[in-house]
Amino acid sequence: MPLSQPSHSPTQADPTSTAKVAEGCGTATHPAYLQALAREVQHNLLHQHNWTSLRIHTSSPLSHEPLPRPLVSGLPPHRIYVHPDEQIEELKQGLKEEDVGVEREWVLPTRLKEKWSLRRFGEVFDGISEEPAASTPDETQEEEEEEAAMPVQTHVNVKHGKRRGGKRLLLATVGDDSTVVYYIVHDGIVKPRQN
């Protein structure tokens, strides 16, 4: 094989092999280093934290304009955050954590050395919906099949319409040693939990 042709070896990373990449994830939309960062976080969520139905988003689900940077969405193995009012309702109904299903979450991949301002977070929040949606019929069917495989009591959901607490995302901060740390970030002020 001539040296000028790229070889495709099994050791090369294929971004679609670990999870789905959303449509519009072209190199013209975002720089390659941001796409690589999104794939790194996607890989961490899949293999270290057992998330499912992972996707990389490059355009806003609201305006279809490019997002400030690629975002990841997916289903965590358990709920990431419970709003205090929702927690009170669940306690009154006698529900346990395993009785309530998980929600699809947004994840914002960042590097530790980056400096983030409220304006930059605001630009990201302006481009996302409260909860990411499975946009293709195949993904919707896949999520329904995963949900159907769970015990019957997990289908109980105390949510009423909109997500309580408004928009939120997980800030995935990747260090120089590839360690990923996750923080919950809300758009605005959220009522604190009761102990």
Coordinates of N, CA and C in Angstrom, one line a residue, residues 39-139:
R39 N -15.8 13.4 21.5 CA -15.7 12.0 21.4 C -15.0 11.4 22.6
E40 N -14.0 12.1 23.2 CA -13.4 11.6 24.4 C -14.3 11.5 25.6
V41 N -15.2 12.5 25.7 CA -16.1 12.5 26.8 C -17.2 11.4 26.6
Q42 N -17.6 11.3 25.3 CA -18.6 10.3 24.9 C -18.0 8.9 25.3
H43 N -16.8 8.7 25.0 CA -16.1 7.4 25.2 C -16.1 7.1 26.8
N44 N -15.8 8.2 27.5 CA -15.7 8.0 29.0 C -17.1 7.7 29.6
L45 N -18.1 8.4 29.1 CA -19.5 8.1 29.6 C -19.9 6.7 29.3
L46 N -19.6 6.2 28.1 CA -20.0 4.9 27.6 C -19.2 3.8 28.4
H47 N -17.9 3.9 28.4 CA -17.1 2.8 29.0 C -16.8 2.9 30.5
Q48 N -16.8 4.1 31.1 CA -16.5 4.2 32.5 C -17.8 4.4 33.3
H49 N -18.8 4.9 32.7 CA -20.0 5.3 33.5 C -21.3 4.6 33.0
N50 N -21.2 3.7 32.0 CA -22.3 2.9 31.5 C -23.5 3.7 31.0
W51 N -23.2 4.8 30.4 CA -24.3 5.5 29.8 C -24.8 4.8 28.5
T52 N -26.0 5.1 28.1 CA -26.5 4.5 26.8 C -27.1 5.6 25.9
S53 N -27.4 5.2 24.7 CA -28.0 6.1 23.7 C -27.2 7.5 23.6
L54 N -25.9 7.4 23.5 CA -25.1 8.6 23.5 C -25.1 9.2 22.1
R55 N -25.2 10.5 22.0 CA -25.1 11.2 20.7 C -24.3 12.5 20.9
I56 N -23.6 12.9 19.8 CA -22.9 14.2 19.8 C -23.8 15.1 18.9
H57 N -24.1 16.3 19.5 CA -24.9 17.3 18.9 C -24.0 18.5 18.5
T58 N -24.2 19.0 17.2 CA -23.5 20.1 16.8 C -24.4 21.3 16.4
S59 N -25.7 21.0 16.3 CA -26.6 22.1 16.1 C -27.7 22.2 17.1
S60 N -28.2 23.4 17.3 CA -29.3 23.6 18.4 C -30.5 22.9 18.0
P61 N -31.2 22.2 18.9 CA -32.5 21.6 18.7 C -33.6 22.6 18.6
L62 N -33.3 23.8 19.0 CA -34.3 24.9 19.0 C -34.3 25.7 17.7
S63 N -33.1 26.2 17.3 CA -32.9 27.0 16.2 C -32.3 26.4 15.0
H64 N -31.7 25.2 15.2 CA -31.0 24.5 14.1 C -29.7 25.2 13.7
E65 N -29.3 26.2 14.4 CA -28.0 27.0 14.2 C -26.9 26.1 14.9
P66 N -25.7 26.3 14.5 CA -24.6 25.6 15.1 C -24.5 26.0 16.6
L67 N -24.3 25.0 17.5 CA -24.0 25.2 18.9 C -22.6 25.9 19.0
P68 N -22.4 26.6 20.2 CA -21.0 27.1 20.4 C -19.9 26.1 20.3
R69 N -20.2 24.9 20.7 CA -19.3 23.7 20.6 C -20.1 22.4 20.6
P70 N -19.6 21.3 20.2 CA -20.3 20.1 20.3 C -20.7 19.7 21.7
L71 N -21.9 19.2 21.8 CA -22.4 18.7 23.1 C -22.7 17.2 23.0
V72 N -22.7 16.5 24.1 CA -23.0 15.1 24.1 C -24.4 15.0 24.9
S73 N -25.2 14.0 24.5 CA -26.4 13.7 25.3 C -26.5 12.2 25.4
G74 N -27.2 11.7 26.4 CA -27.3 10.3 26.6 C -28.2 10.0 27.9
L75 N -28.3 8.7 28.1 CA -29.1 8.2 29.3 C -28.1 7.7 30.3
P76 N -28.0 8.3 31.5 CA -27.2 7.7 32.5 C -27.8 6.4 33.1
P77 N -27.0 5.6 33.8 CA -27.5 4.4 34.4 C -28.5 4.7 35.6
H78 N -28.4 5.9 36.2 CA -29.3 6.3 37.3 C -29.5 7.8 37.2
R79 N -30.4 8.3 37.9 CA -30.7 9.8 37.8 C -29.5 10.6 38.3
I80 N -29.2 11.6 37.6 CA -28.1 12.5 38.0 C -28.5 13.5 39.0
Y81 N -29.7 14.1 38.9 CA -30.2 15.1 39.8 C -31.6 15.0 40.1
V82 N -32.0 15.2 41.3 CA -33.4 15.2 41.7 C -33.8 16.6 42.3
H83 N -34.7 17.3 41.7 CA -35.2 18.6 42.1 C -35.8 18.4 43.5
P84 N -35.5 19.3 44.5 CA -36.1 19.2 45.8 C -37.6 18.9 45.9
D85 N -38.4 19.7 45.1 CA -39.8 19.5 45.1 C -40.2 18.1 44.6
E86 N -39.5 17.6 43.6 CA -39.7 16.3 43.1 C -39.3 15.2 44.1
Q87 N -38.3 15.5 44.9 CA -37.8 14.6 45.9 C -38.9 14.5 47.0
I88 N -39.5 15.6 47.4 CA -40.6 15.6 48.4 C -41.8 14.8 47.9
E89 N -42.2 15.0 46.6 CA -43.3 14.2 46.0 C -43.0 12.7 46.1
E90 N -41.8 12.3 45.7 CA -41.4 10.9 45.7 C -41.5 10.3 47.1
L91 N -41.0 11.1 48.1 CA -41.0 10.6 49.4 C -42.5 10.4 49.9
K92 N -43.4 11.4 49.6 CA -44.8 11.3 50.0 C -45.4 10.0 49.3
Q93 N -45.0 9.7 48.1 CA -45.6 8.6 47.4 C -45.0 7.3 47.7
G94 N -43.9 7.3 48.5 CA -43.2 6.1 48.9 C -42.3 5.5 47.8
L95 N -41.9 6.3 46.8 CA -41.1 5.8 45.7 C -39.6 5.8 46.1
K96 N -38.9 4.8 45.6 CA -37.5 4.7 45.8 C -36.8 5.2 44.5
E97 N -35.5 5.4 44.5 CA -34.8 5.9 43.4 C -35.0 5.0 42.2
E98 N -34.9 3.7 42.4 CA -35.1 2.7 41.3 C -36.5 2.7 40.8
D99 N -37.5 3.3 41.4 CA -38.8 3.3 40.9 C -39.1 4.4 39.9
V100 N -38.2 5.3 39.7 CA -38.4 6.4 38.8 C -37.3 6.3 37.7
G101 N -37.8 6.5 36.5 CA -36.9 6.3 35.3 C -35.9 7.5 35.2
V102 N -34.8 7.3 34.4 CA -33.8 8.3 34.2 C -34.2 9.2 33.1
E103 N -33.6 10.4 33.0 CA -33.9 11.4 32.0 C -32.6 11.5 31.1
R104 N -32.8 11.8 29.9 CA -31.7 12.1 29.0 C -31.0 13.4 29.5
E105 N -29.7 13.4 29.5 CA -29.0 14.6 30.0 C -28.1 15.2 28.9
W106 N -27.9 16.5 29.0 CA -26.9 17.2 28.2 C -25.5 17.1 28.9
V107 N -24.4 17.0 28.1 CA -23.1 17.1 28.7 C -22.3 18.0 27.9
L108 N -21.6 19.0 28.5 CA -20.7 20.0 27.9 C -19.3 19.6 28.1
P109 N -18.6 19.1 27.0 CA -17.2 18.7 27.2 C -16.3 20.0 27.2
T110 N -15.4 20.1 28.2 CA -14.4 21.2 28.3 C -13.1 20.6 28.7
R111 N -12.1 21.5 28.6 CA -10.7 21.1 29.1 C -10.5 21.9 30.4
L112 N -9.7 21.4 31.2 CA -9.4 22.0 32.5 C -8.8 23.4 32.4
K113 N -8.0 23.6 31.4 CA -7.3 24.9 31.2 C -8.2 26.0 30.6
E114 N -9.4 25.6 30.2 CA -10.3 26.6 29.6 C -10.9 27.5 30.7
K115 N -11.1 28.8 30.3 CA -11.8 29.7 31.2 C -13.2 29.9 30.7
W116 N -14.2 29.7 31.6 CA -15.6 29.8 31.2 C -16.2 31.0 32.0
S117 N -17.0 31.8 31.3 CA -17.7 32.9 31.9 C -19.2 32.6 31.9
L118 N -20.0 33.4 32.6 CA -21.4 33.3 32.6 C -22.0 33.5 31.2
R119 N -21.3 34.4 30.4 CA -21.8 34.6 29.0 C -21.6 33.4 28.2
R120 N -20.5 32.7 28.3 CA -20.3 31.5 27.5 C -21.2 30.4 27.9
F121 N -21.5 30.2 29.2 CA -22.5 29.2 29.7 C -23.9 29.6 29.1
G122 N -24.2 30.9 29.2 CA -25.5 31.4 28.7 C -25.6 31.1 27.2
E123 N -24.6 31.2 26.4 CA -24.7 30.9 25.0 C -25.0 29.4 24.8
V124 N -24.4 28.6 25.6 CA -24.7 27.1 25.5 C -26.1 26.9 25.9
F125 N -26.6 27.4 27.0 CA -27.9 27.2 27.5 C -29.0 27.8 26.5
D126 N -28.7 28.9 25.8 CA -29.6 29.4 24.9 C -29.8 28.5 23.7
G127 N -28.9 27.6 23.4 CA -29.0 26.8 22.2 C -29.6 25.4 22.5
I128 N -29.9 25.1 23.8 CA -30.4 23.7 24.1 C -31.8 23.8 24.7
S129 N -32.5 22.7 24.6 CA -33.8 22.5 25.2 C -33.6 22.0 26.6
E130 N -34.7 21.9 27.4 CA -34.5 21.5 28.7 C -34.0 20.0 28.8
E131 N -34.5 19.2 27.9 CA -34.1 17.8 27.9 C -33.8 17.4 26.4
P132 N -32.7 16.8 26.2 CA -32.4 16.4 24.8 C -33.4 15.3 24.4
A133 N -33.8 15.3 23.1 CA -34.8 14.4 22.6 C -34.0 13.4 21.7
A134 N -34.5 12.2 21.6 CA -34.0 11.2 20.6 C -34.7 11.6 19.3
S135 N -33.9 12.1 18.4 CA -34.4 12.8 17.2 C -34.8 11.8 16.1
T136 N -34.2 10.6 16.1 CA -34.5 9.7 15.0 C -35.5 8.6 15.4
P137 N -36.3 8.1 14.6 CA -37.2 7.0 15.0 C -36.5 5.8 15.5
D138 N -35.3 5.5 15.0 CA -34.5 4.4 15.4 C -34.1 4.6 16.9
E139 N -33.6 5.8 17.2 CA -33.2 6.1 18.6 C -34.4 6.1 19.6

